[in-house]
Coordinates of C-alpha atoms in Angstrom, one line a residue:
M1 CA 175.5 80.6 126.5
K2 CA 178.3 78.3 125.5
R3 CA 176.1 75.4 124.9
I4 CA 173.8 77.6 122.3
L5 CA 176.9 78.6 120.5
F6 CA 178.3 75.2 120.4
F7 CA 175.0 73.5 119.2
A8 CA 174.8 76.6 116.4
L9 CA 178.2 75.7 115.2
I10 CA 177.6 72.1 114.7
L11 CA 174.2 72.9 113.0
C12 CA 176.0 75.2 110.7
T13 CA 178.6 72.6 110.0
L14 CA 176.3 69.5 109.3
S15 CA 174.3 71.9 107.2
A16 CA 177.6 72.8 105.3
C17 CA 178.2 69.2 104.4
H18 CA 174.9 68.4 102.9
V19 CA 175.2 66.2 99.9
S20 CA 172.3 67.0 97.2
Y21 CA 171.7 64.3 94.3
N22 CA 170.0 65.3 91.0
A23 CA 167.3 62.9 90.5
T24 CA 167.1 63.7 86.5
A25 CA 171.3 63.7 85.8
T26 CA 171.9 61.3 82.9
Y27 CA 175.1 59.9 82.1
S28 CA 177.1 62.0 79.7
G29 CA 176.1 61.6 76.0
S30 CA 173.6 59.4 76.3
A31 CA 171.0 61.3 75.4
T32 CA 169.5 61.1 71.4
K33 CA 170.0 64.3 70.0
F34 CA 167.7 65.9 67.4
M35 CA 169.9 67.1 64.1
K36 CA 167.2 67.5 61.7
V37 CA 163.9 66.5 59.9
E38 CA 164.0 65.5 56.3
G39 CA 160.5 66.2 54.2
D40 CA 159.9 62.5 53.9
G41 CA 159.1 62.3 57.4
S42 CA 162.5 60.9 58.7
I43 CA 164.5 62.4 61.4
T44 CA 168.2 62.5 61.9
V45 CA 169.6 61.8 65.4
R46 CA 173.1 61.7 67.2
V47 CA 172.9 58.5 69.7
S48 CA 175.3 56.8 71.8
A49 CA 175.4 53.5 72.9
Q50 CA 177.9 50.9 74.1
G51 CA 178.6 47.2 73.2
K52 CA 181.5 44.8 73.3
N53 CA 183.1 45.9 70.1
Y54 CA 182.8 48.5 67.5
N55 CA 180.0 46.9 65.4
D56 CA 178.1 45.5 68.9
A57 CA 178.0 49.4 69.9
W58 CA 177.1 50.9 66.3
E59 CA 173.9 48.1 66.3
Q60 CA 173.3 49.1 70.1
A61 CA 172.8 52.8 69.1
E62 CA 170.7 52.0 66.2
K63 CA 168.2 50.0 68.3
K64 CA 168.3 52.8 70.9
A65 CA 167.2 55.5 68.3
V66 CA 164.5 53.5 66.8
R67 CA 163.2 52.2 70.2
E68 CA 163.4 55.9 71.5
A69 CA 161.2 56.8 68.4
I70 CA 158.7 54.5 69.2
F71 CA 158.6 54.6 72.9
K72 CA 159.6 58.1 73.8
G73 CA 159.8 60.2 70.9
I74 CA 162.6 62.3 69.8
E75 CA 162.5 66.2 71.4
V76 CA 162.1 68.2 68.0
P77 CA 162.1 72.0 68.1
N78 CA 158.9 73.5 68.7
N79 CA 157.4 70.1 69.7
A80 CA 156.5 69.4 66.3
Y81 CA 154.3 66.2 65.9
M82 CA 157.2 64.1 65.2
S83 CA 158.4 64.6 69.0
K84 CA 155.9 62.4 69.9
P85 CA 156.4 58.5 70.2
L86 CA 154.9 56.3 67.4
I87 CA 152.9 54.3 70.1
T88 CA 151.4 56.1 72.9
E89 CA 149.4 53.3 74.5
V90 CA 150.5 52.3 78.0
N91 CA 152.5 49.5 78.6
A92 CA 152.8 49.0 75.1
E93 CA 156.1 47.0 75.3
E94 CA 155.2 44.7 77.5
K95 CA 151.8 44.1 75.7
Y96 CA 153.4 43.7 72.6
E97 CA 156.7 42.1 74.4
Q98 CA 156.8 38.9 71.7
F99 CA 156.9 41.2 68.8
F100 CA 159.7 43.8 70.2
N101 CA 161.8 40.6 71.0
V102 CA 161.7 39.7 67.5
F103 CA 161.7 43.0 66.3
F104 CA 164.8 44.2 68.3
M105 CA 166.8 41.1 68.1
D106 CA 170.5 41.2 66.4
K107 CA 169.9 42.0 62.7
G108 CA 166.2 42.1 63.3
D109 CA 163.5 44.3 61.6
Y110 CA 164.7 47.3 63.3
S111 CA 167.2 47.7 61.0
K112 CA 165.2 48.4 58.1
F113 CA 164.4 51.7 59.5
V114 CA 167.6 53.2 60.2
S115 CA 170.1 54.4 57.8
A116 CA 173.4 55.6 57.8
E117 CA 172.7 58.1 54.8
D118 CA 173.4 61.4 56.7
R119 CA 177.0 60.1 58.4
R120 CA 180.0 62.1 57.2
G121 CA 183.5 61.2 57.5
A122 CA 184.6 61.1 61.1
S123 CA 180.9 62.0 62.3
S124 CA 181.1 58.5 64.5
V125 CA 183.1 58.7 67.6
E126 CA 184.3 55.5 69.5
T127 CA 185.7 55.4 73.1
K128 CA 187.1 52.7 74.3
A129 CA 186.8 51.5 78.3
D130 CA 188.2 48.3 79.9
A131 CA 186.1 45.7 78.0
M132 CA 183.5 48.1 76.5
V133 CA 183.1 50.4 73.4
K134 CA 181.0 53.5 73.4
Q135 CA 179.9 54.5 70.1
T136 CA 178.4 57.9 69.2
I137 CA 176.6 57.9 65.6
T138 CA 174.3 60.0 63.5
V139 CA 171.5 58.0 62.0
R140 CA 168.4 58.6 60.0
I141 CA 165.4 57.0 61.4
L142 CA 162.7 56.4 58.6
R143 CA 159.7 57.5 60.8
A144 CA 156.7 57.3 58.1
E145 CA 158.1 53.5 57.3
L146 CA 158.3 52.7 60.8
K147 CA 154.6 54.0 61.7
Q148 CA 153.3 52.0 58.6
Y149 CA 155.1 49.0 59.8
L150 CA 153.7 48.8 63.5
I151 CA 150.1 49.6 61.7
D152 CA 150.8 46.6 59.4
H153 CA 151.7 44.5 62.4
N154 CA 148.9 45.5 64.6
V155 CA 150.8 47.2 66.8
I156 CA 149.5 50.6 66.6
K157 CA 145.5 50.9 66.0
L158 CA 144.0 53.5 64.1

């Protein structure tokens, strides 16, 4: 009887020490957050990214916003058509790798499709940690123009 009680106690202790991991957890503040849709087909979002300095972090945040609009989509309330990614083709990023390497290089064409027009004073947040700077900014993604650009360069097939 003592043995059964002893094993029951050990089993309860071990089950209480169980560590669970959330597979869907994300880095705090890393998500691109929808703000509003404009009548011209552009989307205003809040996005965070890290870089070696303020300008690099800002540029990385712009790239991230455009990349998500192209490949992942931006979650818009009521799952409007703008929620969908511009490219739905499987493995498109790999298939058009050379195009996107040039498109997303520093000062690349991606910058033509983001605007700080909706930025308000004190709307960007900068956080410094060791050698990195985290920047959270508000940008407008010119989605209609971006889609037309991808069509013109044969990345999106109609």
